[in-house]
Amino acid sequence: MHRTTSIFTVLFIFLSLTTFGQISKEEYNREKEKLNVTRDQVKSEIVDINFEIDSMRNRIPELEQEVINAYRELYILKYGKDIGQKVAFKQIWTGMTDEMVSDSWGEPDKIDKNVKPWGVFTQWYYGKVTFFFKDGRLTEWDEK
């Protein structure tokens, strides 16, 4: 008898808990419809965002060219037409100043500097390329 009472008690508690946790069919349908609307809005936003991303990706080459042109104009103003264009297009020649090389190639990975009574000797390292300067002027370079 005790066992039967325990089983009925557990069954009654279980059914009570599941009944209290339920919502009506109308409430369920309203919530489902809200979720469907939200899902559709999110899908629409994803389409819009993907369109914006594609538009931005398509502008990258144009913007890169604008940057190149702006640097070229800057170096032409700074060094004159012939030298400015060479610096902008990363051309190297003996006699360049260290500032020209820096403008053209950016900051080096490493710099070694030796000061002697007969001049200041500097080596700039860019990956496998080394530039050699004497008193701030490019004397030679080596590519390994």
XYZ file of C-alpha atoms in Angstrom:
144
model
C 0.000 0.000 0.000
C 2.788 2.369 0.912
C 4.450 1.748 -2.427
C 1.252 2.456 -4.388
C 0.718 5.702 -2.490
C 4.286 6.788 -3.253
C 3.849 6.079 -6.953
C 0.603 8.065 -7.080
C 2.206 10.932 -5.188
C 5.156 11.101 -7.581
C 2.831 10.853 -10.584
C 0.597 13.630 -9.209
C 3.604 15.922 -8.593
C 5.002 15.233 -12.070
C 1.685 15.976 -13.805
C 1.220 19.128 -11.721
C 4.669 20.459 -12.678
C 4.199 19.821 -16.384
C 0.746 21.419 -16.342
C 1.959 24.592 -14.611
C 4.801 24.996 -17.117
C 2.550 24.925 -20.183
C 1.196 27.880 -22.121
C -1.957 28.055 -24.159
C -1.934 27.237 -27.852
C -2.800 30.857 -28.718
C 0.088 32.139 -26.605
C 2.400 29.616 -28.235
C 1.304 30.714 -31.726
C 1.806 34.406 -30.843
C 5.323 33.729 -29.584
C 6.087 31.593 -32.621
C 4.883 34.374 -34.949
C 7.047 36.938 -33.094
C 10.054 34.671 -33.534
C 9.292 34.225 -37.246
C 9.059 38.001 -37.711
C 12.330 38.495 -35.832
C 13.986 35.782 -37.936
C 12.831 37.458 -41.150
C 14.114 40.838 -39.939
C 17.502 39.337 -39.095
C 17.691 37.651 -42.512
C 16.903 40.983 -44.181
C 19.581 42.743 -42.118
C 22.102 40.053 -43.081
C 21.341 40.633 -46.774
C 21.780 44.406 -46.308
C 25.042 43.991 -44.396
C 26.436 41.563 -46.988
C 25.580 44.091 -49.709
C 27.463 46.804 -47.796
C 30.453 44.489 -47.312
C 30.562 43.716 -51.038
C 30.346 47.425 -51.862
C 33.259 48.140 -49.516
C 35.319 45.291 -50.959
C 34.756 46.663 -54.449
C 36.100 50.051 -53.336
C 39.398 48.675 -51.995
C 41.337 48.857 -55.304
C 40.054 52.381 -55.932
C 41.069 53.521 -52.438
C 44.485 51.858 -52.736
C 45.067 53.777 -55.967
C 44.027 57.010 -54.241
C 46.614 56.362 -51.517
C 49.330 55.719 -54.124
C 48.412 58.933 -55.938
C 48.400 60.929 -52.698
C 51.879 59.663 -51.766
C 53.154 60.426 -55.255
C 51.809 63.985 -55.024
C 53.335 64.382 -51.561
C 56.773 63.225 -52.711
C 56.602 65.403 -55.839
C 55.929 68.404 -53.610
C 58.735 67.368 -51.269
C 61.453 66.382 -53.784
C 60.363 67.720 -57.185
C 58.741 65.893 -60.091
C 61.483 63.478 -61.207
C 62.838 62.476 -57.805
C 59.374 62.517 -56.199
C 58.049 60.002 -58.715
C 61.068 57.747 -58.232
C 60.586 57.818 -54.454
C 56.846 57.144 -54.823
C 57.513 54.117 -57.039
C 60.163 52.739 -54.626
C 63.068 53.158 -57.050
C 66.573 53.108 -55.553
C 69.725 54.857 -56.784
C 73.077 55.783 -55.323
C 73.172 59.255 -53.863
C 69.675 59.085 -52.344
C 69.363 60.534 -48.870
C 68.385 58.301 -45.998
C 65.151 60.312 -45.784
C 64.305 59.447 -49.401
C 64.874 55.750 -48.725
C 62.730 55.971 -45.593
C 59.935 57.711 -47.520
C 60.161 55.155 -50.305
C 60.588 51.917 -48.349
C 59.293 52.834 -44.893
C 61.082 52.198 -41.631
C 63.771 49.492 -41.815
C 63.639 46.291 -39.803
C 67.024 47.072 -38.271
C 69.654 49.837 -38.378
C 73.366 49.502 -37.612
C 75.386 52.695 -37.243
C 79.164 53.138 -37.036
C 80.681 56.548 -36.332
C 84.283 56.931 -37.475
C 86.484 60.030 -37.757
C 86.134 59.855 -41.556
C 82.307 59.553 -41.622
C 79.105 58.026 -40.316
C 78.384 54.619 -41.839
C 74.888 53.185 -41.560
C 73.312 49.929 -42.709
C 69.549 49.651 -43.042
C 68.020 46.189 -43.239
C 64.741 45.460 -45.038
C 64.291 41.695 -44.995
C 66.890 40.371 -47.459
C 67.900 43.825 -48.729
C 70.600 45.900 -47.011
C 71.215 49.569 -47.820
C 74.601 51.124 -47.056
C 74.866 54.836 -46.299
C 77.843 57.115 -45.762
C 77.025 60.438 -44.089
C 73.312 60.038 -44.888
C 73.759 59.221 -48.604
C 73.117 55.829 -50.181
C 76.368 54.356 -51.485
C 75.250 50.823 -52.370
C 72.816 48.050 -51.541
C 72.881 44.291 -51.410
C 70.109 41.768 -51.927
C 70.575 38.242 -50.599
